XYZ file of C-alpha atoms in Angstrom:
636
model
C -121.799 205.794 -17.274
C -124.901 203.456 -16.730
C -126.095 206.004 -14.318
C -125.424 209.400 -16.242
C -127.488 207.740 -19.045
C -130.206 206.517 -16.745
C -130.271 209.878 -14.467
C -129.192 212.789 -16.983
C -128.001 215.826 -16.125
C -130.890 218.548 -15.750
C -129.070 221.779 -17.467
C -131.471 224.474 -17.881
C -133.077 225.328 -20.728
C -131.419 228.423 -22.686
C -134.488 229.309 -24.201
C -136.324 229.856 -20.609
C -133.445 231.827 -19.177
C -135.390 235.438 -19.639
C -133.488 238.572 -20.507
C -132.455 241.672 -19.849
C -132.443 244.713 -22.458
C -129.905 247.181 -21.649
C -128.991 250.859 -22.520
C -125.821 251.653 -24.483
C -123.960 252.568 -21.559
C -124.716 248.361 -19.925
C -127.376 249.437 -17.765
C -129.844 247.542 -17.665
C -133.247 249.236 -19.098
C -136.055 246.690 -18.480
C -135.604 243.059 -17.122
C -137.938 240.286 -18.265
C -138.695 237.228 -15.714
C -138.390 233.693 -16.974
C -141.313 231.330 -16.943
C -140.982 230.717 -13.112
C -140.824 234.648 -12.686
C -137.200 234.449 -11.581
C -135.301 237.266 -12.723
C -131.796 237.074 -14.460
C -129.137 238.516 -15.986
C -126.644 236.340 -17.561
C -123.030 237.492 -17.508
C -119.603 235.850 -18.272
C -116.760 235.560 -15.589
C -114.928 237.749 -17.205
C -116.974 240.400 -16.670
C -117.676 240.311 -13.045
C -115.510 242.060 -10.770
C -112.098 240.432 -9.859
C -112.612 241.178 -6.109
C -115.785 239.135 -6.352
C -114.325 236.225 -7.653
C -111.711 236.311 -5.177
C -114.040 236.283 -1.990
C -116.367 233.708 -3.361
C -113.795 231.123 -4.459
C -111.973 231.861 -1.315
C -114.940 231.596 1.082
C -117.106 229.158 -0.285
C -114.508 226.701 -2.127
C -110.625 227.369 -1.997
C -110.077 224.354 -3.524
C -112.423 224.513 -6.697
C -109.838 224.864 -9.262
C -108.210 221.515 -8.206
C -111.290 218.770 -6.776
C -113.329 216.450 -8.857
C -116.587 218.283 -7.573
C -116.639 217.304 -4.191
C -114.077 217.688 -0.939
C -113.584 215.119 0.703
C -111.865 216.738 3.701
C -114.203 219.137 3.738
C -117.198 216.692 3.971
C -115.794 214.922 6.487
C -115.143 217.930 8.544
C -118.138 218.690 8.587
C -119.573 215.774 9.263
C -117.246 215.231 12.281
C -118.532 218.531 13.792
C -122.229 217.903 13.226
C -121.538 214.604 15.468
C -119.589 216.869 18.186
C -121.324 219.368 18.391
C -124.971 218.664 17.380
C -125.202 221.364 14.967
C -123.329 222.384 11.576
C -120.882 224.581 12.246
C -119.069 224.480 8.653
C -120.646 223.502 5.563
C -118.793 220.785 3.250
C -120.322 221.877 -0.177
C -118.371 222.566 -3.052
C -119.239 225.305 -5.386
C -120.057 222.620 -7.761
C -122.572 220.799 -4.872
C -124.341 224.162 -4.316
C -124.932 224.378 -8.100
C -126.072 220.476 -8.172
C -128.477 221.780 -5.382
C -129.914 224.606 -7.517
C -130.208 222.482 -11.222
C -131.798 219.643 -8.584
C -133.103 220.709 -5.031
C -133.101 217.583 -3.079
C -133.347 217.128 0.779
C -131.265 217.703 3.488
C -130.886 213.521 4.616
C -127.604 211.742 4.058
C -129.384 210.316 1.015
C -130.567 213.886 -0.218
C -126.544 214.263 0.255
C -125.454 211.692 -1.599
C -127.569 212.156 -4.696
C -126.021 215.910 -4.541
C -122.671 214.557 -4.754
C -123.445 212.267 -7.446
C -124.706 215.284 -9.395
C -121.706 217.149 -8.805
C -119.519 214.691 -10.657
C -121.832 214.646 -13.160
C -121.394 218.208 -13.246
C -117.561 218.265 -13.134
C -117.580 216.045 -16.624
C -120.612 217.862 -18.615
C -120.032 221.472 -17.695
C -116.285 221.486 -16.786
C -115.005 224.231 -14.110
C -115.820 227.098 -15.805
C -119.525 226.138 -16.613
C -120.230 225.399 -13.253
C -118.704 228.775 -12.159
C -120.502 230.356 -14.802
C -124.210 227.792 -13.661
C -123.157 229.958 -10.362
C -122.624 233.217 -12.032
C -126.180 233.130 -13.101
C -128.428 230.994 -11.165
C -127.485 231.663 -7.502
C -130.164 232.568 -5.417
C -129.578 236.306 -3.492
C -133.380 236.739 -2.274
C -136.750 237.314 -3.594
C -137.165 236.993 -6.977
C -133.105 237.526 -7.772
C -130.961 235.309 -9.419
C -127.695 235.284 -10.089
C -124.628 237.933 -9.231
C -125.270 240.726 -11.704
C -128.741 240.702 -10.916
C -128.695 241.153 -7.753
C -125.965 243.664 -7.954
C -128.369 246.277 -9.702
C -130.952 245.307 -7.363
C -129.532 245.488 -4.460
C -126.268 248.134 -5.416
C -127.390 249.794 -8.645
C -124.138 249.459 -10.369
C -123.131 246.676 -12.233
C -121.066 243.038 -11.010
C -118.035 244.623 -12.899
C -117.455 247.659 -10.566
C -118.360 246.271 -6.902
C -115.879 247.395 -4.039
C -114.426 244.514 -1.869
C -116.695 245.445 1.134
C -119.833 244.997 -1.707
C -117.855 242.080 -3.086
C -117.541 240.023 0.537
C -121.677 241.527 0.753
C -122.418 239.480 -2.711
C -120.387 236.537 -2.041
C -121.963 235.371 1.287
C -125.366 235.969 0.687
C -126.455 233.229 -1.518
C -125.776 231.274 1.998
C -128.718 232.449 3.508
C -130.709 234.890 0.726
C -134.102 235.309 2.983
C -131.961 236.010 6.456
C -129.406 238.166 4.720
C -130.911 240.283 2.289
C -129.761 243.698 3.038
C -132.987 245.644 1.970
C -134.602 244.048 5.173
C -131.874 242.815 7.853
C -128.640 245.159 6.864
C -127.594 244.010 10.627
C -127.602 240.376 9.865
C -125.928 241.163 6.428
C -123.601 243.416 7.658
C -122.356 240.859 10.223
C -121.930 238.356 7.284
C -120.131 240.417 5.210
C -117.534 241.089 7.998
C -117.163 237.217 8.419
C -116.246 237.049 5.019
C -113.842 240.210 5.166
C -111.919 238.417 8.035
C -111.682 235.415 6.022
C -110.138 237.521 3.266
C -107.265 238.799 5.700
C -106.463 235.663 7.800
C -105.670 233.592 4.552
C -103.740 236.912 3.045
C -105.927 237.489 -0.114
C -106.507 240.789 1.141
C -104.630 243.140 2.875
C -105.602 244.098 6.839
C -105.825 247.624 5.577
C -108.180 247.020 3.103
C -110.429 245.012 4.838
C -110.099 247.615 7.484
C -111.285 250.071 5.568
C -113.775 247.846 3.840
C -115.373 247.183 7.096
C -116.254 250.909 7.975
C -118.677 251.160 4.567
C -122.183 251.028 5.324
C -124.682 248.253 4.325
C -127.118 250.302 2.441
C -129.097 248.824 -0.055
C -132.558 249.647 -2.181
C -135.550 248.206 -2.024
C -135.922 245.373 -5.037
C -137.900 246.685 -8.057
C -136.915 245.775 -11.431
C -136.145 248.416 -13.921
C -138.542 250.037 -16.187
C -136.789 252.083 -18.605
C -137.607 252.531 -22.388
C -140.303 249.095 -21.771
C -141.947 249.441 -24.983
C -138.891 249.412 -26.796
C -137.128 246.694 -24.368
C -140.691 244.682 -25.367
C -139.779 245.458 -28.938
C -136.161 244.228 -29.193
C -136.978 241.021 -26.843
C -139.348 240.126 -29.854
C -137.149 240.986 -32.397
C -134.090 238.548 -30.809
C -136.379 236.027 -28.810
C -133.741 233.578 -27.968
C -131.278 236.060 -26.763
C -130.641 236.835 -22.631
C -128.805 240.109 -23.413
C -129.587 242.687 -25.721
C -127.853 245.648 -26.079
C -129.917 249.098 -27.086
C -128.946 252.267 -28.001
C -130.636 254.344 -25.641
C -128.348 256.833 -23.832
C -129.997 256.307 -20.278
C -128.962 259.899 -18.928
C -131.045 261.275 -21.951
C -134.245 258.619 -21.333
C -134.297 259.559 -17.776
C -134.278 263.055 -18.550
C -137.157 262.159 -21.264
C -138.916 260.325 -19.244
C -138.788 263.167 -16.515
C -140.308 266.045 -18.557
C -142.582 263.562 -19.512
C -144.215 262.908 -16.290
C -144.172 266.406 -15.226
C -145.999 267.772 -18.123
C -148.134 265.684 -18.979
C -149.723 266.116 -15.247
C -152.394 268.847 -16.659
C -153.046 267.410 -20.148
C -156.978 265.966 -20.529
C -157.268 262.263 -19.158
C -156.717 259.339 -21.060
C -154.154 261.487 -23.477
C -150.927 259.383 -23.806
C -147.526 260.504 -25.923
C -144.529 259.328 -28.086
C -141.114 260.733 -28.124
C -138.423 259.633 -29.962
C -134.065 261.035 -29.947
C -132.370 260.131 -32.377
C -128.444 261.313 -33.099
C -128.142 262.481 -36.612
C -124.591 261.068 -37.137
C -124.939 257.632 -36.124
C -129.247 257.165 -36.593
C -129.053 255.398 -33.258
C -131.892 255.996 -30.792
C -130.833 258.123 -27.707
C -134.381 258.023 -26.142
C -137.573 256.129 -26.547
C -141.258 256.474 -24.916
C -143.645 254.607 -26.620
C -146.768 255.462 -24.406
C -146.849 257.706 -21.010
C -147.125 255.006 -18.933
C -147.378 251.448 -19.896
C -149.212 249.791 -17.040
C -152.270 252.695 -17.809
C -154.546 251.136 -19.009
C -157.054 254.201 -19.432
C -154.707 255.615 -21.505
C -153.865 252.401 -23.657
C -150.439 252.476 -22.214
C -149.406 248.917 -23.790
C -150.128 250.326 -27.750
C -146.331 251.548 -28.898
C -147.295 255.019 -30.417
C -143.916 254.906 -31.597
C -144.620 252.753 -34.380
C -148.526 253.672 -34.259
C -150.036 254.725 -37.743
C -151.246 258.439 -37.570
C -152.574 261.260 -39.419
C -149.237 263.542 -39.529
C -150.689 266.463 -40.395
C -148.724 269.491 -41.626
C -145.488 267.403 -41.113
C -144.880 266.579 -44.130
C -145.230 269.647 -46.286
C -141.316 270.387 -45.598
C -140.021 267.697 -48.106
C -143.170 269.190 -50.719
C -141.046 272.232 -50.714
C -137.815 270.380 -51.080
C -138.955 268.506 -54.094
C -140.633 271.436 -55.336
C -137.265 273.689 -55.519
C -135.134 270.106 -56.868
C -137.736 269.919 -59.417
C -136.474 273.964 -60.392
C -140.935 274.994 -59.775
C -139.802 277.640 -57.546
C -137.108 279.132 -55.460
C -137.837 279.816 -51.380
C -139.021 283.812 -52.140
C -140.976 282.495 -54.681
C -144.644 283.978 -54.808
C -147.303 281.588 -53.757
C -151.536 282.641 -53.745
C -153.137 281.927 -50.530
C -156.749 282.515 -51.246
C -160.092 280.404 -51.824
C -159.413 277.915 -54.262
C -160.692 274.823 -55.321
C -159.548 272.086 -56.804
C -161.754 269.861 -58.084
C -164.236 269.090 -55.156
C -161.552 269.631 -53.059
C -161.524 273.239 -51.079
C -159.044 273.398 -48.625
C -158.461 276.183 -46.218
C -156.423 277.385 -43.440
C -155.462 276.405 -39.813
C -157.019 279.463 -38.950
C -159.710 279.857 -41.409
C -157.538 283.238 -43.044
C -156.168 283.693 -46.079
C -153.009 285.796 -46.683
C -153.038 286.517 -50.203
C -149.630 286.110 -52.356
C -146.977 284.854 -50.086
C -143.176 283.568 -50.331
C -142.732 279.794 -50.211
C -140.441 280.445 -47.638
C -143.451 282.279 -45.437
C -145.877 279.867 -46.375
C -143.873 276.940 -45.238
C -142.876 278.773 -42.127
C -147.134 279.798 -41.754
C -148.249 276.331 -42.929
C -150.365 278.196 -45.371
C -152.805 275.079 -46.591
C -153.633 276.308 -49.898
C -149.917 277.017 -51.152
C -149.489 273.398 -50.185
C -152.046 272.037 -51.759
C -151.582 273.985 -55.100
C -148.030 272.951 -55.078
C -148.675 269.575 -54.680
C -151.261 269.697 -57.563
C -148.676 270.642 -59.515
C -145.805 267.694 -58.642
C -148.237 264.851 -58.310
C -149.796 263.044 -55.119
C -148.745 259.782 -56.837
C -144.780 260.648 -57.260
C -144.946 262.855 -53.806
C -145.794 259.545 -52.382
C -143.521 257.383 -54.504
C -140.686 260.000 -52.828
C -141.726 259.740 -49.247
C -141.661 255.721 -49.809
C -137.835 256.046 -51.211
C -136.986 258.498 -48.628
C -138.539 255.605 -45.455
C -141.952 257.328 -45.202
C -144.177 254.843 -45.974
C -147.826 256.123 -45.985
C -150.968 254.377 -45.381
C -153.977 254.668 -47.345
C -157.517 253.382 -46.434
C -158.740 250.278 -48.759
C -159.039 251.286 -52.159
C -157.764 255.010 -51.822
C -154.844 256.307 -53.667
C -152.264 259.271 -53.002
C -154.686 262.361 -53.340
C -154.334 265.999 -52.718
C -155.476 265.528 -49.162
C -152.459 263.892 -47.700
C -150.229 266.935 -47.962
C -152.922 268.048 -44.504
C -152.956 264.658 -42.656
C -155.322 262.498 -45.115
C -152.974 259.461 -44.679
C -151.242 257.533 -41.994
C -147.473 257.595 -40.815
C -145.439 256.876 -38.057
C -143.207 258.681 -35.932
C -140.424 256.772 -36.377
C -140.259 257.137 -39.965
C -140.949 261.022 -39.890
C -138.189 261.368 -37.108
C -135.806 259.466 -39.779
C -136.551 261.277 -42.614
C -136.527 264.693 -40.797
C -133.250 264.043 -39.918
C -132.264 264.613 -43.823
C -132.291 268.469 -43.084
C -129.035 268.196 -41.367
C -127.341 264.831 -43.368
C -127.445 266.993 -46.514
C -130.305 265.725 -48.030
C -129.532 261.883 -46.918
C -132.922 260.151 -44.803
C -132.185 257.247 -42.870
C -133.876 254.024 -40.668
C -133.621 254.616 -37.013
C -131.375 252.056 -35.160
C -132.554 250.968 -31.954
C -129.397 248.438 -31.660
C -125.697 248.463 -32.816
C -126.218 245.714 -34.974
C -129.001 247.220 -37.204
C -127.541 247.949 -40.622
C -127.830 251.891 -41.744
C -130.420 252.080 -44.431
C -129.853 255.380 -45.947
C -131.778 256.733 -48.583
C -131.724 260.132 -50.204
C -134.654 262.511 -49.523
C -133.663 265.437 -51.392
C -130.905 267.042 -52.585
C -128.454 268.685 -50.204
C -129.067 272.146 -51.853
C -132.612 271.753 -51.248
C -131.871 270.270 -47.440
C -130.023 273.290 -46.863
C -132.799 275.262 -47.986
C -135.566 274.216 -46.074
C -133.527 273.860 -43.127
C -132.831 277.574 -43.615
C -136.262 278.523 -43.761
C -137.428 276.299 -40.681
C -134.936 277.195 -38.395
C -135.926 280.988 -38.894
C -139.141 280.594 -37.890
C -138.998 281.690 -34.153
C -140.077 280.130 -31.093
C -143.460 280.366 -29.887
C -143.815 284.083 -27.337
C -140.366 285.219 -28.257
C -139.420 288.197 -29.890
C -135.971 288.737 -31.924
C -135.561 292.244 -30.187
C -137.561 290.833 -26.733
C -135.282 287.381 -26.271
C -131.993 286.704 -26.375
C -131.785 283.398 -28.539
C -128.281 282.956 -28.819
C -128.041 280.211 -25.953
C -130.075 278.144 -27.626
C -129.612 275.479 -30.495
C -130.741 276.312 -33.745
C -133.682 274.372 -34.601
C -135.361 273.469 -37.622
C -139.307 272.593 -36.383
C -142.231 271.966 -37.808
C -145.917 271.114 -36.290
C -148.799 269.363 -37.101
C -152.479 268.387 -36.087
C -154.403 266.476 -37.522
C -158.363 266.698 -38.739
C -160.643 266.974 -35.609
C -157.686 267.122 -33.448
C -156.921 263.755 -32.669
C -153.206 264.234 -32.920
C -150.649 266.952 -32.222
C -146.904 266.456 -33.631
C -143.838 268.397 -33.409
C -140.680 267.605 -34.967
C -137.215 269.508 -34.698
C -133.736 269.023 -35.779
C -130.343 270.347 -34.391
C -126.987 269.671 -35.953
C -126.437 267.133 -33.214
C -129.922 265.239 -32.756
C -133.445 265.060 -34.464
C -136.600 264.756 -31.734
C -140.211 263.856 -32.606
C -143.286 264.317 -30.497
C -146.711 262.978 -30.562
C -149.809 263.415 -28.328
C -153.358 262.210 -28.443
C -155.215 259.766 -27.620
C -154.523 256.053 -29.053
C -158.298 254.970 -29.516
C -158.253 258.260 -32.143
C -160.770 260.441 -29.839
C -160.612 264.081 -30.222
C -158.820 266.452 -28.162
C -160.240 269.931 -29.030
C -158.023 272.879 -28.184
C -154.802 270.214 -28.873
C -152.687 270.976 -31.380
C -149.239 270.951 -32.188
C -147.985 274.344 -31.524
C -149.816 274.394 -28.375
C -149.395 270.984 -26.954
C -146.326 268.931 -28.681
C -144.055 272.170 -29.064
C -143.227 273.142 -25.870
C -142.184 269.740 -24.917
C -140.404 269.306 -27.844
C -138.582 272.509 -27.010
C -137.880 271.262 -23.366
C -136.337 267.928 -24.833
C -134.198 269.996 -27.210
C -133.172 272.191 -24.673
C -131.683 269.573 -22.258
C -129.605 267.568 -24.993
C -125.835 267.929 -25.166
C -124.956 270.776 -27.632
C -123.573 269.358 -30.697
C -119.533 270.006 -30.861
C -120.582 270.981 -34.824
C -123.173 273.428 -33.583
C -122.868 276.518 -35.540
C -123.802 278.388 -39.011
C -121.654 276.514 -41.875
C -121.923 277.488 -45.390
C -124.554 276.857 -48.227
C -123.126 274.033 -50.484
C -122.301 275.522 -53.787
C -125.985 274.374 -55.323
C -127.216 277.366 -53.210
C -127.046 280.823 -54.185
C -128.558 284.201 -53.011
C -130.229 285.730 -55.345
C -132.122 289.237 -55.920
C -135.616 288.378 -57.152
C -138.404 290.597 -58.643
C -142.503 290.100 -57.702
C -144.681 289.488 -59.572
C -142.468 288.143 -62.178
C -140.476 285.909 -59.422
C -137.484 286.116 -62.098
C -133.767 287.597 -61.414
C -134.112 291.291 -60.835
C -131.103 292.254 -62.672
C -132.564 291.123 -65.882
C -136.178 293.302 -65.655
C -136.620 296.818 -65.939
C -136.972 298.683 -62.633
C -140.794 299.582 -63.353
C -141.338 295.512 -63.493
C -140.013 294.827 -60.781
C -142.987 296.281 -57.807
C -141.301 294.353 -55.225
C -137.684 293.143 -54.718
C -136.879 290.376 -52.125
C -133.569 288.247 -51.753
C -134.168 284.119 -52.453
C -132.359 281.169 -52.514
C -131.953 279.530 -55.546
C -130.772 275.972 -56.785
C -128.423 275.034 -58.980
C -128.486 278.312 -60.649
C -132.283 278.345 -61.633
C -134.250 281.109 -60.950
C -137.775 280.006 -61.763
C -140.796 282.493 -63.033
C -143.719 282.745 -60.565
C -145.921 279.569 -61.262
C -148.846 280.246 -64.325
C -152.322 280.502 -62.581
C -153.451 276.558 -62.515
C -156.316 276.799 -64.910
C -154.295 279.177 -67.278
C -154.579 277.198 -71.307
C -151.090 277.663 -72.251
C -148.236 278.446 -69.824
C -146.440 282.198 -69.802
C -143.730 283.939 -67.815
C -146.038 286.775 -66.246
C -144.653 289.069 -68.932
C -146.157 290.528 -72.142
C -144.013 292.271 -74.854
C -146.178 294.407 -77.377
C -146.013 297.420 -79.595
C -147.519 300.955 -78.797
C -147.555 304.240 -80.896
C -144.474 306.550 -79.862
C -146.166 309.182 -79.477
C -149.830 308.286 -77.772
C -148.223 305.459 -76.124
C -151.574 303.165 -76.800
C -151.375 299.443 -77.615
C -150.928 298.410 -81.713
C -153.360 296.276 -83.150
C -151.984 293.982 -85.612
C -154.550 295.893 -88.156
C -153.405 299.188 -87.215
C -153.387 301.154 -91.071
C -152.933 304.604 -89.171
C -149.396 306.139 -89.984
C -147.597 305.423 -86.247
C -143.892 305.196 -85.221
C -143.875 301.698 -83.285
C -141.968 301.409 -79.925
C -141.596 298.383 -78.258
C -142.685 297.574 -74.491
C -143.501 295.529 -71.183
């Protein structure tokens, strides 16, 4: 006791043990090196293979379950042969020496040997036999930088400690012996011939059958070169900050999918201007768990600012937000999607916006001006709901917007005169198919799901409607056959001076967000969304699993189709035929049909119809001092 307290125990510190961030599927997605640059990933007995457990227990220490940390017969085996035979020819460590060894390297003399069996009893009363198997588990040394068995499974194997066949099992179990002479990336020979050793072992005590060492024996040593995984590494950064003290932290990034990202990524992004980076987010609509993450195109560029998550980057959005104007537009019963809309010079206040394309298109549905991103529309509508209680809607719906010092929510933000992030769009976006319902993205299992409601599910429906009938960029209805593709719900942006592009498009099964430009804010002239974020976005859509709900269901019952008349915008069964100059089919809400919006400066409000008195006969207009005998007939 006088010499535990005078020579403690030298347990490693938990909170210097690295980690390891893995996908949803236990893979691991980025690996981060403790402070000696060892790396590690810490996993319990029980979830290491069986076989594994077998062959090191077995081989190394049959007796472990039943010594006080050190063999005596063993030791003195050992010790007889070294005399004969001027050479070791069997080691006498325990499993608990070797792991005195690695807490507290020591040398090889007979005192060096003593002071390792005085730390394994030590050992043997502070850890107890399944901490020191799990000290092993973790901290045994298989070459390079690698620690521990799981580790150097996906190093060596790419597959996790869990699934390793007995001839990979006998491979992991002996190499710790020798990690430099045996590692099977650069002598498969030597570690080949060790494995075998350990195979016989298995079948001359009878823990294995001859058969399946035999066949365990005929399976190649092949193993990759060590490189530690780089997968998702912004986000792996961003959860290792978010749970400092943990070693394992589970994601949920679908690795299949971020491969695939990641991928389409590289291959387009080959022939964009230099120092351009990107940010894609998946997210699945039913559970708001990330499938996919890239933060940057590639963090160790440093031309491109690869380090800056773009993710979670405040941006101008563009035209990405003018889909949930619309939807509070038709909630708030101001129009209906056929409802007419002017696109033409206007100004409001010393504000005079104009179009992408620097055309006007005169009066236009709300459905075709969303579709068209018609600017003015936008801006007009918003005039009429409010910049301040737009914004207070975004905020409720997880869009929070930022404003430069002592600005306020103005008309400007409905074209990108604010910040957002991508994140937040991508969540909110994914309302269109949650009827109406926003929510956080969750980037682990344990995040709680903030939902919020965006809009009403009529209006959700709505807007989805009109977004997913907006075609693809250079297809035709009667040219392309669309039907093997997902129906998608897009929208684009770019911002002023081009400095970003966006796209963002839902499915029924998954919502996906692009961003490109450059993170210092440069221009890119000739990006923009349709041209450089779409076709990517497309690509991504294109290669996720088709939702099993994938399909046309039916407006909720706050939708109806309904017969509309222009100019008046009103029902066209209730106005006479020669009101009614042209007759289009809308959606309505909630069984409001609204009038065509007054003209913005108008005094007093009207419903684009007049009723007045004319003569019968001459059919001219009454003045209220008409004295001339007249027969009056009412009109429109």
């Amino acid at each position: 006791m006088l010499l535990d307290l005078a020579f403690p125990l030298p347990m490693p510190d938990p909170r210097d043990a690295g980690a390891v961030v893995l996908s949803r599927q236990g893979t691991p997605l980025r690996a981060f090196a403790d402070s000696h640059g060892v790396w590690r990933y810490p996993v319990r007995a029980e979830a290491v293979s069986p076989l594994y457990l077998q062959a090191l227990i077995q081989y190394e220490d049959r007796w472990f379950w039943r010594h006080p940390g050190v063999n005596p017969y063993a030791l003195g085996r050992a010790g007889w042969q070294m005399l004969r035979y001027r050479r070791v020819v069997s080691g006498g460590s325990t499993l608990t020496m070797q792991v005195a060894r690695i807490l507290d390297p020591h040398s090889r003399t007979p005192w060096g040997k003593a002071w390792q069996v005085f730390r394994a009893l030590q050992l043997e009363v502070h850890a107890g036999k399944r901490g020191i198997l799990q000290l092993y588990l973790d901290r045994a040394p298989f070459g390079g930088a690698i620690e521990g068995v799981e580790a150097a499974s996906w190093a060596y194997l790419g597959k996790p400690a869990s699934r390793l066949s007995q001839a990979e099992a006998a491979l992991l179990a002996v190499l710790p012996q020798s990690p430099s002479r045996l590692r099977p990336d650069r002598h498969p020979e030597a570690a080949r011939a060790a494995r075998d050793k350990v195979l016989r072992r298995m079948a001359s005590i009878g823990a294995w059958s001859r058969r399946d060492v035999d066949d365990a024996r005929v399976e190649p040593v092949v193993a990759r070169s060590l490189q530690a995984p780089r997968y998702a590494p912004l986000l792996a950064q961003r959860l290792r900050d978010t749970y400092p003290g943990e070693a394992r932290i589970g994601s949920t990034i679908d690795l299949d999918v971020q491969r695939v990202v990641e991928d389409r990524l590289a291959a387009y992004f080959s022939s964009l201007p230099a120092r351009t980076s990107a940010a894609l987010l998946v997210v699945d609509n039913a559970t708001m768990q990330a499938r996919a993450y890239v933060g940057s195109l590639d963090i160790d560029d440093a031309a491109r600012l690869g380090h800056v998550d773009m993710v979670r980057a405040w941006r101008s959005p563009g035209s990405t937000l003018k889909p949930f104007l619309y939807a509070m537009a038709l909630d708030d019963g101001l129009i209906h999607s056929s409802s007419l809309l002017v696109d033409a010079p206007q100004s409001f206040g010393d504000y005079r916006p104009g179009n992408f394309d620097a055309a006007f298109n005169g009066p236009v549905a709300a459905a075709d001006a969303l579709r068209l991103s018609l600017n003015v529309p936008a801006v007009d509508l918003l005039d009429r709901v409010g910049p301040a209680r737009f914004d207070a809607r975004l905020s409720h719906a997880g869009i929070r917007l930022k404003w430069p010092d002592g600005a306020t929510p103005n008309l400007s933000m409905i074209l990108g005169g604010t910040g957002a992030k991508l994140e937040d769009l991508v969540g909110a976006y994914a309302s269109l198919q949650r009827g109406g319902i926003a929510a956080r993205v969750r980037y682990t299992t344990r995040d709680p799901l903030v939902e919020r409601r965006a809009m009403s599910e009529g209006a959700a429906w709505i807007v989805r409607d009109i977004l997913e009938r907006t075609p693809r960029p250079g297809t035709a209805a009667d040219l392309f056959d669309t039907q093997g593709h997902a129906a998608v719900a897009w929208k684009t942006g770019t911002s002023y001076g081009y400095r970003d592009a966006w796209a963002i498009g839902s499915t029924r099964g998954y919502t996906v967000g692009v961003w490109v430009g450059r993170p210092d804010g440069t221009p890119m002239p000739g990006q923009y969304g349709v041209v450089t974020a779409l076709p990517l976005m497309f690509e991504v859509i294109d290669s996720l699993p088709r939702s099993r709900t994938a399909g046309i269901e039916r407006a909720p019952a706050s939708v109806r189709s309904v017969d509309i008349c222009w100019p008046l915008g009103t029902a066209a069964a209730a106005q006479p035929v020669a009101l009614c100059h042209r007759r289009l089919t809308a959606s309505t809400l909630d069984g409001t049909v609204p009038p065509t919006l007054p003209e913005r400066l108008a005094r007093a409000w009207n419903a684009g119809r007049e009723d007045f008195d004319v003569d019968a006969a001459t059919g001219r207009r009454l003045s209220a001092d008409c004295t001339r005998p007249h027969l009056r007939r009412p009109t429109s």
